Amino acid sequence: PGRRRGGGTADVYCLCFSQKARQYSQQTKVITKTLEPVWEEVLFLAHFPPDEPVVFHIMDELDEELLGQGTLLPSQYYGGFEGQIDLSRPGLRGRPAEPAGHLEIQMKVLYTSS
């Protein structure tokens, strides 16, 4: 996820959620004292709206600083996705967003009959 604005390391986690409905969310475990976390976790977004973008926020647990954010559109993850998502973070005081590294993910979409 790049570097912190103040420098140093962070206690980092990733939050995954629906762009419109945050109740469909999951969070990874926290990786401490790093800016290059590797989670290797499986997260399930049950009942996730199939037409919603998936948003990823890389956060610092200590001060809840947003270190990076990225989005996968339904057209990108329909049928599955494996690759990198570019991360950015909002610029300060009206400045444009700045690059913040990338997130490598593998995503599978599972459908169940009701």
Backbone as XML, in Angstrom:
<?xml version="1.0"?>
<chain id="A" units="angstrom">
  <residue number="1" name="PRO">
    <atom name="N" x="0.778" y="-1.210" z="0.000"/>
    <atom name="CA" x="0.000" y="0.000" z="0.000"/>
    <atom name="C" x="0.817" y="1.269" z="0.000"/>
  </residue>
  <residue number="2" name="GLY">
    <atom name="N" x="2.103" y="1.192" z="-0.227"/>
    <atom name="CA" x="2.889" y="2.416" z="-0.304"/>
    <atom name="C" x="3.404" y="2.871" z="1.040"/>
  </residue>
  <residue number="3" name="ARG">
    <atom name="N" x="3.343" y="4.167" z="1.289"/>
    <atom name="CA" x="3.894" y="4.683" z="2.543"/>
    <atom name="C" x="2.878" y="5.556" z="3.248"/>
  </residue>
  <residue number="4" name="ARG">
    <atom name="N" x="3.073" y="5.723" z="4.525"/>
    <atom name="CA" x="2.211" y="6.594" z="5.329"/>
    <atom name="C" x="2.626" y="8.031" z="5.093"/>
  </residue>
  <residue number="5" name="ARG">
    <atom name="N" x="1.679" y="8.901" z="5.270"/>
    <atom name="CA" x="1.994" y="10.330" z="5.100"/>
    <atom name="C" x="3.040" y="10.775" z="6.112"/>
  </residue>
  <residue number="6" name="GLY">
    <atom name="N" x="3.005" y="10.228" z="7.317"/>
    <atom name="CA" x="3.960" y="10.613" z="8.342"/>
    <atom name="C" x="5.213" y="9.751" z="8.358"/>
  </residue>
  <residue number="7" name="GLY">
    <atom name="N" x="5.311" y="8.777" z="7.464"/>
    <atom name="CA" x="6.450" y="7.868" z="7.434"/>
    <atom name="C" x="6.266" y="6.732" z="8.427"/>
  </residue>
  <residue number="8" name="GLY">
    <atom name="N" x="7.216" y="5.830" z="8.479"/>
    <atom name="CA" x="7.162" y="4.714" z="9.424"/>
    <atom name="C" x="6.331" y="3.558" z="8.918"/>
  </residue>
  <residue number="9" name="THR">
    <atom name="N" x="5.992" y="2.666" z="9.839"/>
    <atom name="CA" x="5.199" y="1.492" z="9.500"/>
    <atom name="C" x="3.797" y="1.647" z="10.071"/>
  </residue>
  <residue number="10" name="ALA">
    <atom name="N" x="2.964" y="0.643" z="9.795"/>
    <atom name="CA" x="1.578" y="0.704" z="10.244"/>
    <atom name="C" x="1.101" y="-0.690" z="10.625"/>
  </residue>
  <residue number="11" name="ASP">
    <atom name="N" x="0.014" y="-0.750" z="11.359"/>
    <atom name="CA" x="-0.696" y="-1.994" z="11.658"/>
    <atom name="C" x="-1.877" y="-2.021" z="10.693"/>
  </residue>
  <residue number="12" name="VAL">
    <atom name="N" x="-1.752" y="-2.832" z="9.640"/>
    <atom name="CA" x="-2.577" y="-2.712" z="8.446"/>
    <atom name="C" x="-3.627" y="-3.818" z="8.351"/>
  </residue>
  <residue number="13" name="TYR">
    <atom name="N" x="-4.824" y="-3.434" z="7.899"/>
    <atom name="CA" x="-5.852" y="-4.413" z="7.548"/>
    <atom name="C" x="-6.558" y="-3.944" z="6.285"/>
  </residue>
  <residue number="14" name="CYS">
    <atom name="N" x="-7.267" y="-4.865" z="5.643"/>
    <atom name="CA" x="-8.027" y="-4.549" z="4.443"/>
    <atom name="C" x="-9.506" y="-4.742" z="4.743"/>
  </residue>
  <residue number="15" name="LEU">
    <atom name="N" x="-10.297" y="-3.769" z="4.373"/>
    <atom name="CA" x="-11.746" y="-3.810" z="4.514"/>
    <atom name="C" x="-12.334" y="-3.917" z="3.120"/>
  </residue>
  <residue number="16" name="CYS">
    <atom name="N" x="-13.184" y="-4.924" z="2.894"/>
    <atom name="CA" x="-13.839" y="-5.142" z="1.601"/>
    <atom name="C" x="-15.332" y="-4.920" z="1.797"/>
  </residue>
  <residue number="17" name="PHE">
    <atom name="N" x="-15.956" y="-4.132" z="0.904"/>
    <atom name="CA" x="-17.376" y="-3.857" z="1.085"/>
    <atom name="C" x="-18.041" y="-3.439" z="-0.216"/>
  </residue>
  <residue number="18" name="SER">
    <atom name="N" x="-19.365" y="-3.473" z="-0.204"/>
    <atom name="CA" x="-20.170" y="-3.005" z="-1.314"/>
    <atom name="C" x="-20.124" y="-1.492" z="-1.348"/>
  </residue>
  <residue number="19" name="GLN">
    <atom name="N" x="-20.012" y="-0.920" z="-2.536"/>
    <atom name="CA" x="-19.907" y="0.529" z="-2.650"/>
    <atom name="C" x="-21.138" y="1.237" z="-2.085"/>
  </residue>
  <residue number="20" name="LYS">
    <atom name="N" x="-22.322" y="0.644" z="-2.233"/>
    <atom name="CA" x="-23.548" y="1.292" z="-1.766"/>
    <atom name="C" x="-24.027" y="0.791" z="-0.411"/>
  </residue>
  <residue number="21" name="ALA">
    <atom name="N" x="-23.786" y="-0.476" z="-0.126"/>
    <atom name="CA" x="-24.350" y="-1.076" z="1.088"/>
    <atom name="C" x="-23.235" y="-1.639" z="1.954"/>
  </residue>
  <residue number="22" name="ARG">
    <atom name="N" x="-22.758" y="-0.848" z="2.885"/>
    <atom name="CA" x="-21.609" y="-1.271" z="3.694"/>
    <atom name="C" x="-21.902" y="-2.434" z="4.625"/>
  </residue>
  <residue number="23" name="GLN">
    <atom name="N" x="-23.177" y="-2.831" z="4.776"/>
    <atom name="CA" x="-23.443" y="-3.974" z="5.646"/>
    <atom name="C" x="-22.881" y="-5.267" z="5.049"/>
  </residue>
  <residue number="24" name="TYR">
    <atom name="N" x="-22.582" y="-5.260" z="3.756"/>
    <atom name="CA" x="-21.946" y="-6.401" z="3.117"/>
    <atom name="C" x="-20.450" y="-6.175" z="3.147"/>
  </residue>
  <residue number="25" name="SER">
    <atom name="N" x="-19.825" y="-6.450" z="4.286"/>
    <atom name="CA" x="-18.396" y="-6.160" z="4.392"/>
    <atom name="C" x="-17.670" y="-7.264" z="5.154"/>
  </residue>
  <residue number="26" name="GLN">
    <atom name="N" x="-16.380" y="-7.332" z="4.905"/>
    <atom name="CA" x="-15.488" y="-8.250" z="5.596"/>
    <atom name="C" x="-14.162" y="-7.539" z="5.809"/>
  </residue>
  <residue number="27" name="GLN">
    <atom name="N" x="-13.433" y="-7.996" z="6.819"/>
    <atom name="CA" x="-12.146" y="-7.396" z="7.144"/>
    <atom name="C" x="-11.116" y="-8.487" z="7.346"/>
  </residue>
  <residue number="28" name="THR">
    <atom name="N" x="-9.903" y="-8.233" z="6.871"/>
    <atom name="CA" x="-8.809" y="-9.174" z="7.109"/>
    <atom name="C" x="-8.292" y="-9.014" z="8.531"/>
  </residue>
  <residue number="29" name="LYS">
    <atom name="N" x="-7.412" y="-9.923" z="8.912"/>
    <atom name="CA" x="-6.716" y="-9.746" z="10.190"/>
    <atom name="C" x="-5.728" y="-8.594" z="10.044"/>
  </residue>
  <residue number="30" name="VAL">
    <atom name="N" x="-5.258" y="-8.086" z="11.147"/>
    <atom name="CA" x="-4.301" y="-6.979" z="11.161"/>
    <atom name="C" x="-2.885" y="-7.542" z="11.068"/>
  </residue>
  <residue number="31" name="ILE">
    <atom name="N" x="-2.095" y="-6.972" z="10.171"/>
    <atom name="CA" x="-0.681" y="-7.301" z="10.062"/>
    <atom name="C" x="0.073" y="-6.116" z="10.672"/>
  </residue>
  <residue number="32" name="THR">
    <atom name="N" x="0.883" y="-6.379" z="11.678"/>
    <atom name="CA" x="1.515" y="-5.286" z="12.422"/>
    <atom name="C" x="2.871" y="-4.877" z="11.837"/>
  </residue>
  <residue number="33" name="LYS">
    <atom name="N" x="3.168" y="-3.601" z="12.025"/>
    <atom name="CA" x="4.469" y="-3.004" z="11.727"/>
    <atom name="C" x="4.961" y="-3.283" z="10.313"/>
  </residue>
  <residue number="34" name="THR">
    <atom name="N" x="4.124" y="-2.952" z="9.321"/>
    <atom name="CA" x="4.497" y="-3.166" z="7.931"/>
    <atom name="C" x="3.766" y="-2.185" z="7.030"/>
  </residue>
  <residue number="35" name="LEU">
    <atom name="N" x="4.292" y="-2.001" z="5.848"/>
    <atom name="CA" x="3.581" y="-1.311" z="4.772"/>
    <atom name="C" x="3.504" y="-2.212" z="3.547"/>
  </residue>
  <residue number="36" name="GLU">
    <atom name="N" x="3.907" y="-3.469" z="3.714"/>
    <atom name="CA" x="3.837" y="-4.470" z="2.649"/>
    <atom name="C" x="3.155" y="-5.731" z="3.187"/>
  </residue>
  <residue number="37" name="PRO">
    <atom name="N" x="1.889" y="-5.633" z="3.597"/>
    <atom name="CA" x="1.213" y="-6.779" z="4.203"/>
    <atom name="C" x="0.899" y="-7.882" z="3.196"/>
  </residue>
  <residue number="38" name="VAL">
    <atom name="N" x="0.926" y="-9.115" z="3.678"/>
    <atom name="CA" x="0.492" y="-10.284" z="2.903"/>
    <atom name="C" x="-0.519" y="-11.010" z="3.774"/>
  </residue>
  <residue number="39" name="TRP">
    <atom name="N" x="-1.769" y="-11.038" z="3.340"/>
    <atom name="CA" x="-2.810" y="-11.646" z="4.164"/>
    <atom name="C" x="-3.046" y="-13.112" z="3.852"/>
  </residue>
  <residue number="40" name="GLU">
    <atom name="N" x="-3.130" y="-13.482" z="2.602"/>
    <atom name="CA" x="-3.413" y="-14.864" z="2.211"/>
    <atom name="C" x="-4.620" y="-15.404" z="2.973"/>
  </residue>
  <residue number="41" name="GLU">
    <atom name="N" x="-5.704" y="-14.642" z="2.961"/>
    <atom name="CA" x="-6.945" y="-15.009" z="3.645"/>
    <atom name="C" x="-8.062" y="-15.229" z="2.641"/>
  </residue>
  <residue number="42" name="VAL">
    <atom name="N" x="-9.062" y="-15.962" z="3.074"/>
    <atom name="CA" x="-10.281" y="-16.141" z="2.299"/>
    <atom name="C" x="-11.395" y="-15.406" z="3.027"/>
  </residue>
  <residue number="43" name="LEU">
    <atom name="N" x="-12.026" y="-14.473" z="2.318"/>
    <atom name="CA" x="-13.141" y="-13.719" z="2.880"/>
    <atom name="C" x="-14.387" y="-14.033" z="2.066"/>
  </residue>
  <residue number="44" name="PHE">
    <atom name="N" x="-15.506" y="-14.164" z="2.737"/>
    <atom name="CA" x="-16.779" y="-14.427" z="2.066"/>
    <atom name="C" x="-17.691" y="-13.226" z="2.230"/>
  </residue>
  <residue number="45" name="LEU">
    <atom name="N" x="-18.160" y="-12.692" z="1.107"/>
    <atom name="CA" x="-19.114" y="-11.596" z="1.122"/>
    <atom name="C" x="-20.481" y="-12.191" z="0.782"/>
  </residue>
  <residue number="46" name="ALA">
    <atom name="N" x="-21.118" y="-12.760" z="1.778"/>
    <atom name="CA" x="-22.404" y="-13.442" z="1.578"/>
    <atom name="C" x="-23.497" y="-12.435" z="1.245"/>
  </residue>
  <residue number="47" name="HIS">
    <atom name="N" x="-24.376" y="-12.827" z="0.338"/>
    <atom name="CA" x="-25.528" y="-12.026" z="-0.075"/>
    <atom name="C" x="-25.114" y="-10.684" z="-0.662"/>
  </residue>
  <residue number="48" name="PHE">
    <atom name="N" x="-23.941" y="-10.638" z="-1.227"/>
    <atom name="CA" x="-23.425" y="-9.409" z="-1.831"/>
    <atom name="C" x="-24.227" y="-9.098" z="-3.089"/>
  </residue>
  <residue number="49" name="PRO">
    <atom name="N" x="-24.689" y="-7.862" z="-3.266"/>
    <atom name="CA" x="-25.450" y="-7.520" z="-4.477"/>
    <atom name="C" x="-24.591" y="-7.741" z="-5.728"/>
  </residue>
  <residue number="50" name="PRO">
    <atom name="N" x="-25.066" y="-8.537" z="-6.692"/>
    <atom name="CA" x="-24.236" y="-8.903" z="-7.846"/>
    <atom name="C" x="-23.916" y="-7.751" z="-8.793"/>
  </residue>
  <residue number="51" name="ASP">
    <atom name="N" x="-24.617" y="-6.643" z="-8.688"/>
    <atom name="CA" x="-24.365" y="-5.512" z="-9.584"/>
    <atom name="C" x="-23.599" y="-4.384" z="-8.889"/>
  </residue>
  <residue number="52" name="GLU">
    <atom name="N" x="-23.004" y="-4.679" z="-7.750"/>
    <atom name="CA" x="-22.298" y="-3.670" z="-6.954"/>
    <atom name="C" x="-20.786" y="-3.758" z="-7.130"/>
  </residue>
  <residue number="53" name="PRO">
    <atom name="N" x="-20.111" y="-2.619" z="-7.251"/>
    <atom name="CA" x="-18.653" y="-2.634" z="-7.195"/>
    <atom name="C" x="-18.177" y="-3.087" z="-5.807"/>
  </residue>
  <residue number="54" name="VAL">
    <atom name="N" x="-17.050" y="-3.773" z="-5.771"/>
    <atom name="CA" x="-16.417" y="-4.154" z="-4.511"/>
    <atom name="C" x="-15.322" y="-3.130" z="-4.234"/>
  </residue>
  <residue number="55" name="VAL">
    <atom name="N" x="-15.363" y="-2.541" z="-3.048"/>
    <atom name="CA" x="-14.398" y="-1.520" z="-2.661"/>
    <atom name="C" x="-13.434" y="-2.125" z="-1.642"/>
  </residue>
  <residue number="56" name="PHE">
    <atom name="N" x="-12.162" y="-1.812" z="-1.790"/>
    <atom name="CA" x="-11.121" y="-2.279" z="-0.880"/>
    <atom name="C" x="-10.468" y="-1.055" z="-0.243"/>
  </residue>
  <residue number="57" name="HIS">
    <atom name="N" x="-10.468" y="-1.005" z="1.085"/>
    <atom name="CA" x="-9.774" y="0.045" z="1.821"/>
    <atom name="C" x="-8.647" y="-0.587" z="2.611"/>
  </residue>
  <residue number="58" name="ILE">
    <atom name="N" x="-7.449" y="-0.111" z="2.420"/>
    <atom name="CA" x="-6.300" y="-0.529" z="3.219"/>
    <atom name="C" x="-6.168" y="0.506" z="4.327"/>
  </residue>
  <residue number="59" name="MET">
    <atom name="N" x="-6.293" y="0.044" z="5.572"/>
    <atom name="CA" x="-6.376" y="0.949" z="6.712"/>
    <atom name="C" x="-5.253" y="0.696" z="7.709"/>
  </residue>
  <residue number="60" name="ASP">
    <atom name="N" x="-4.867" y="1.746" z="8.418"/>
    <atom name="CA" x="-3.968" y="1.639" z="9.569"/>
    <atom name="C" x="-4.848" y="1.526" z="10.807"/>
  </residue>
  <residue number="61" name="GLU">
    <atom name="N" x="-4.727" y="0.435" z="11.528"/>
    <atom name="CA" x="-5.575" y="0.182" z="12.691"/>
    <atom name="C" x="-5.376" y="1.221" z="13.802"/>
  </residue>
  <residue number="62" name="LEU">
    <atom name="N" x="-4.173" y="1.705" z="13.980"/>
    <atom name="CA" x="-3.891" y="2.587" z="15.110"/>
    <atom name="C" x="-4.620" y="3.923" z="15.029"/>
  </residue>
  <residue number="63" name="ASP">
    <atom name="N" x="-4.612" y="4.540" z="13.860"/>
    <atom name="CA" x="-5.274" y="5.846" z="13.749"/>
    <atom name="C" x="-6.371" y="5.878" z="12.694"/>
  </residue>
  <residue number="64" name="GLU">
    <atom name="N" x="-6.739" y="4.710" z="12.170"/>
    <atom name="CA" x="-7.778" y="4.579" z="11.145"/>
    <atom name="C" x="-7.478" y="5.427" z="9.909"/>
  </residue>
  <residue number="65" name="GLU">
    <atom name="N" x="-6.189" y="5.601" z="9.610"/>
    <atom name="CA" x="-5.789" y="6.327" z="8.406"/>
    <atom name="C" x="-6.013" y="5.450" z="7.182"/>
  </residue>
  <residue number="66" name="LEU">
    <atom name="N" x="-6.619" y="6.016" z="6.150"/>
    <atom name="CA" x="-6.796" y="5.323" z="4.878"/>
    <atom name="C" x="-5.465" y="5.365" z="4.128"/>
  </residue>
  <residue number="67" name="LEU">
    <atom name="N" x="-4.837" y="4.196" z="3.981"/>
    <atom name="CA" x="-3.545" y="4.115" z="3.306"/>
    <atom name="C" x="-3.694" y="3.922" z="1.809"/>
  </residue>
  <residue number="68" name="GLY">
    <atom name="N" x="-4.809" y="3.347" z="1.386"/>
    <atom name="CA" x="-5.056" y="3.126" z="-0.035"/>
    <atom name="C" x="-6.449" y="2.594" z="-0.250"/>
  </residue>
  <residue number="69" name="GLN">
    <atom name="N" x="-7.007" y="2.868" z="-1.438"/>
    <atom name="CA" x="-8.332" y="2.356" z="-1.777"/>
    <atom name="C" x="-8.361" y="1.966" z="-3.250"/>
  </residue>
  <residue number="70" name="GLY">
    <atom name="N" x="-9.139" y="0.941" z="-3.533"/>
    <atom name="CA" x="-9.303" y="0.484" z="-4.907"/>
    <atom name="C" x="-10.686" y="-0.112" z="-5.081"/>
  </residue>
  <residue number="71" name="THR">
    <atom name="N" x="-11.110" y="-0.251" z="-6.332"/>
    <atom name="CA" x="-12.456" y="-0.729" z="-6.634"/>
    <atom name="C" x="-12.413" y="-1.738" z="-7.765"/>
  </residue>
  <residue number="72" name="LEU">
    <atom name="N" x="-13.226" y="-2.779" z="-7.630"/>
    <atom name="CA" x="-13.453" y="-3.744" z="-8.708"/>
    <atom name="C" x="-14.891" y="-3.584" z="-9.175"/>
  </residue>
  <residue number="73" name="LEU">
    <atom name="N" x="-15.074" y="-3.341" z="-10.451"/>
    <atom name="CA" x="-16.414" y="-3.214" z="-11.017"/>
    <atom name="C" x="-16.996" y="-4.597" z="-11.289"/>
  </residue>
  <residue number="74" name="PRO">
    <atom name="N" x="-18.330" y="-4.716" z="-11.298"/>
    <atom name="CA" x="-18.937" y="-6.020" z="-11.583"/>
    <atom name="C" x="-18.446" y="-6.624" z="-12.905"/>
  </residue>
  <residue number="75" name="SER">
    <atom name="N" x="-18.235" y="-5.807" z="-13.906"/>
    <atom name="CA" x="-17.755" y="-6.322" z="-15.196"/>
    <atom name="C" x="-16.348" y="-6.904" z="-15.083"/>
  </residue>
  <residue number="76" name="GLN">
    <atom name="N" x="-15.593" y="-6.489" z="-14.071"/>
    <atom name="CA" x="-14.245" y="-7.016" z="-13.857"/>
    <atom name="C" x="-14.267" y="-8.328" z="-13.075"/>
  </residue>
  <residue number="77" name="TYR">
    <atom name="N" x="-15.190" y="-8.463" z="-12.118"/>
    <atom name="CA" x="-15.161" y="-9.666" z="-11.278"/>
    <atom name="C" x="-16.194" y="-10.716" z="-11.658"/>
  </residue>
  <residue number="78" name="TYR">
    <atom name="N" x="-17.114" y="-10.396" z="-12.556"/>
    <atom name="CA" x="-18.100" y="-11.395" z="-12.993"/>
    <atom name="C" x="-17.353" y="-12.549" z="-13.649"/>
  </residue>
  <residue number="79" name="GLY">
    <atom name="N" x="-17.575" y="-13.742" z="-13.163"/>
    <atom name="CA" x="-16.845" y="-14.899" z="-13.668"/>
    <atom name="C" x="-15.506" y="-15.114" z="-12.975"/>
  </residue>
  <residue number="80" name="GLY">
    <atom name="N" x="-15.162" y="-14.223" z="-12.041"/>
    <atom name="CA" x="-13.917" y="-14.354" z="-11.297"/>
    <atom name="C" x="-12.892" y="-13.314" z="-11.712"/>
  </residue>
  <residue number="81" name="PHE">
    <atom name="N" x="-11.940" y="-13.070" z="-10.840"/>
    <atom name="CA" x="-10.878" y="-12.101" z="-11.090"/>
    <atom name="C" x="-9.617" y="-12.568" z="-10.397"/>
  </residue>
  <residue number="82" name="GLU">
    <atom name="N" x="-8.508" y="-12.453" z="-11.089"/>
    <atom name="CA" x="-7.208" y="-12.700" z="-10.478"/>
    <atom name="C" x="-6.243" y="-11.670" z="-11.046"/>
  </residue>
  <residue number="83" name="GLY">
    <atom name="N" x="-5.685" y="-10.851" z="-10.174"/>
    <atom name="CA" x="-4.766" y="-9.835" z="-10.649"/>
    <atom name="C" x="-4.571" y="-8.734" z="-9.633"/>
  </residue>
  <residue number="84" name="GLN">
    <atom name="N" x="-4.113" y="-7.600" z="-10.140"/>
    <atom name="CA" x="-3.802" y="-6.463" z="-9.280"/>
    <atom name="C" x="-4.838" y="-5.360" z="-9.442"/>
  </residue>
  <residue number="85" name="ILE">
    <atom name="N" x="-5.105" y="-4.701" z="-8.339"/>
    <atom name="CA" x="-5.950" y="-3.525" z="-8.324"/>
    <atom name="C" x="-5.054" y="-2.366" z="-7.908"/>
  </residue>
  <residue number="86" name="ASP">
    <atom name="N" x="-5.035" y="-1.327" z="-8.711"/>
    <atom name="CA" x="-4.266" y="-0.142" z="-8.339"/>
    <atom name="C" x="-4.956" y="0.570" z="-7.187"/>
  </residue>
  <residue number="87" name="LEU">
    <atom name="N" x="-4.154" y="0.988" z="-6.225"/>
    <atom name="CA" x="-4.669" y="1.708" z="-5.065"/>
    <atom name="C" x="-4.299" y="3.177" z="-5.158"/>
  </residue>
  <residue number="88" name="SER">
    <atom name="N" x="-5.177" y="4.012" z="-4.619"/>
    <atom name="CA" x="-4.876" y="5.438" z="-4.507"/>
    <atom name="C" x="-5.385" y="5.895" z="-3.157"/>
  </residue>
  <residue number="89" name="ARG">
    <atom name="N" x="-5.020" y="7.099" z="-2.793"/>
    <atom name="CA" x="-5.598" y="7.669" z="-1.586"/>
    <atom name="C" x="-5.918" y="9.129" z="-1.864"/>
  </residue>
  <residue number="90" name="PRO">
    <atom name="N" x="-6.967" y="9.613" z="-1.220"/>
    <atom name="CA" x="-7.393" y="10.988" z="-1.484"/>
    <atom name="C" x="-6.268" y="11.969" z="-1.195"/>
  </residue>
  <residue number="91" name="GLY">
    <atom name="N" x="-6.166" y="12.980" z="-2.034"/>
    <atom name="CA" x="-5.180" y="14.027" z="-1.811"/>
    <atom name="C" x="-5.613" y="14.917" z="-0.652"/>
  </residue>
  <residue number="92" name="LEU">
    <atom name="N" x="-4.666" y="15.570" z="-0.069"/>
    <atom name="CA" x="-4.953" y="16.483" z="1.038"/>
    <atom name="C" x="-5.340" y="17.863" z="0.509"/>
  </residue>
  <residue number="93" name="ARG">
    <atom name="N" x="-6.232" y="18.511" z="1.203"/>
    <atom name="CA" x="-6.642" y="19.892" z="0.906"/>
    <atom name="C" x="-6.987" y="20.113" z="-0.557"/>
  </residue>
  <residue number="94" name="GLY">
    <atom name="N" x="-7.842" y="19.232" z="-1.105"/>
    <atom name="CA" x="-8.323" y="19.412" z="-2.465"/>
    <atom name="C" x="-7.378" y="18.973" z="-3.566"/>
  </residue>
  <residue number="95" name="ARG">
    <atom name="N" x="-6.235" y="18.430" z="-3.205"/>
    <atom name="CA" x="-5.301" y="17.945" z="-4.228"/>
    <atom name="C" x="-5.835" y="16.650" z="-4.833"/>
  </residue>
  <residue number="96" name="PRO">
    <atom name="N" x="-5.373" y="16.298" z="-6.044"/>
    <atom name="CA" x="-5.840" y="15.050" z="-6.656"/>
    <atom name="C" x="-5.355" y="13.824" z="-5.878"/>
  </residue>
  <residue number="97" name="ALA">
    <atom name="N" x="-6.044" y="12.709" z="-6.103"/>
    <atom name="CA" x="-5.645" y="11.445" z="-5.467"/>
    <atom name="C" x="-4.223" y="11.104" z="-5.885"/>
  </residue>
  <residue number="98" name="GLU">
    <atom name="N" x="-3.526" y="10.398" z="-4.997"/>
    <atom name="CA" x="-2.151" y="10.002" z="-5.292"/>
    <atom name="C" x="-2.034" y="8.485" z="-5.291"/>
  </residue>
  <residue number="99" name="PRO">
    <atom name="N" x="-1.143" y="7.922" z="-6.121"/>
    <atom name="CA" x="-0.957" y="6.468" z="-6.145"/>
    <atom name="C" x="-0.536" y="5.947" z="-4.773"/>
  </residue>
  <residue number="100" name="ALA">
    <atom name="N" x="-1.012" y="4.740" z="-4.440"/>
    <atom name="CA" x="-0.686" y="4.158" z="-3.133"/>
    <atom name="C" x="-0.375" y="2.671" z="-3.257"/>
  </residue>
  <residue number="101" name="GLY">
    <atom name="N" x="0.225" y="2.269" z="-4.368"/>
    <atom name="CA" x="0.603" y="0.869" z="-4.533"/>
    <atom name="C" x="-0.484" y="0.049" z="-5.206"/>
  </residue>
  <residue number="102" name="HIS">
    <atom name="N" x="-0.511" y="-1.240" z="-4.917"/>
    <atom name="CA" x="-1.515" y="-2.120" z="-5.510"/>
    <atom name="C" x="-1.878" y="-3.230" z="-4.534"/>
  </residue>
  <residue number="103" name="LEU">
    <atom name="N" x="-3.007" y="-3.840" z="-4.828"/>
    <atom name="CA" x="-3.504" y="-4.964" z="-4.042"/>
    <atom name="C" x="-3.666" y="-6.126" z="-5.004"/>
  </residue>
  <residue number="104" name="GLU">
    <atom name="N" x="-3.073" y="-7.263" z="-4.672"/>
    <atom name="CA" x="-3.198" y="-8.442" z="-5.521"/>
    <atom name="C" x="-4.250" y="-9.358" z="-4.911"/>
  </residue>
  <residue number="105" name="ILE">
    <atom name="N" x="-5.268" y="-9.677" z="-5.707"/>
    <atom name="CA" x="-6.351" y="-10.515" z="-5.187"/>
    <atom name="C" x="-6.740" y="-11.604" z="-6.177"/>
  </residue>
  <residue number="106" name="GLN">
    <atom name="N" x="-7.397" y="-12.594" z="-5.624"/>
    <atom name="CA" x="-8.063" y="-13.621" z="-6.417"/>
    <atom name="C" x="-9.494" y="-13.649" z="-5.913"/>
  </residue>
  <residue number="107" name="MET">
    <atom name="N" x="-10.436" y="-13.507" z="-6.823"/>
    <atom name="CA" x="-11.837" y="-13.440" z="-6.428"/>
    <atom name="C" x="-12.650" y="-14.432" z="-7.241"/>
  </residue>
  <residue number="108" name="LYS">
    <atom name="N" x="-13.478" y="-15.191" z="-6.543"/>
    <atom name="CA" x="-14.407" y="-16.118" z="-7.190"/>
    <atom name="C" x="-15.812" y="-15.740" z="-6.794"/>
  </residue>
  <residue number="109" name="VAL">
    <atom name="N" x="-16.697" y="-15.798" z="-7.764"/>
    <atom name="CA" x="-18.107" y="-15.491" z="-7.503"/>
    <atom name="C" x="-18.848" y="-16.817" z="-7.463"/>
  </residue>
  <residue number="110" name="LEU">
    <atom name="N" x="-19.512" y="-17.058" z="-6.337"/>
    <atom name="CA" x="-20.293" y="-18.288" z="-6.152"/>
    <atom name="C" x="-21.764" y="-17.929" z="-6.085"/>
  </residue>
  <residue number="111" name="TYR">
    <atom name="N" x="-22.546" y="-18.593" z="-6.879"/>
    <atom name="CA" x="-23.987" y="-18.343" z="-6.871"/>
    <atom name="C" x="-24.679" y="-19.557" z="-6.282"/>
  </residue>
  <residue number="112" name="THR">
    <atom name="N" x="-25.705" y="-19.314" z="-5.501"/>
    <atom name="CA" x="-26.501" y="-20.396" z="-4.935"/>
    <atom name="C" x="-27.922" y="-20.254" z="-5.409"/>
  </residue>
  <residue number="113" name="SER">
    <atom name="N" x="-28.597" y="-21.367" z="-5.560"/>
    <atom name="CA" x="-30.011" y="-21.300" z="-5.940"/>
    <atom name="C" x="-30.836" y="-21.088" z="-4.676"/>
  </residue>
  <residue number="114" name="SER">
    <atom name="N" x="-31.924" y="-20.351" z="-4.821"/>
    <atom name="CA" x="-32.737" y="-20.092" z="-3.634"/>
    <atom name="C" x="-33.982" y="-20.923" z="-3.615"/>
  </residue>
</chain>
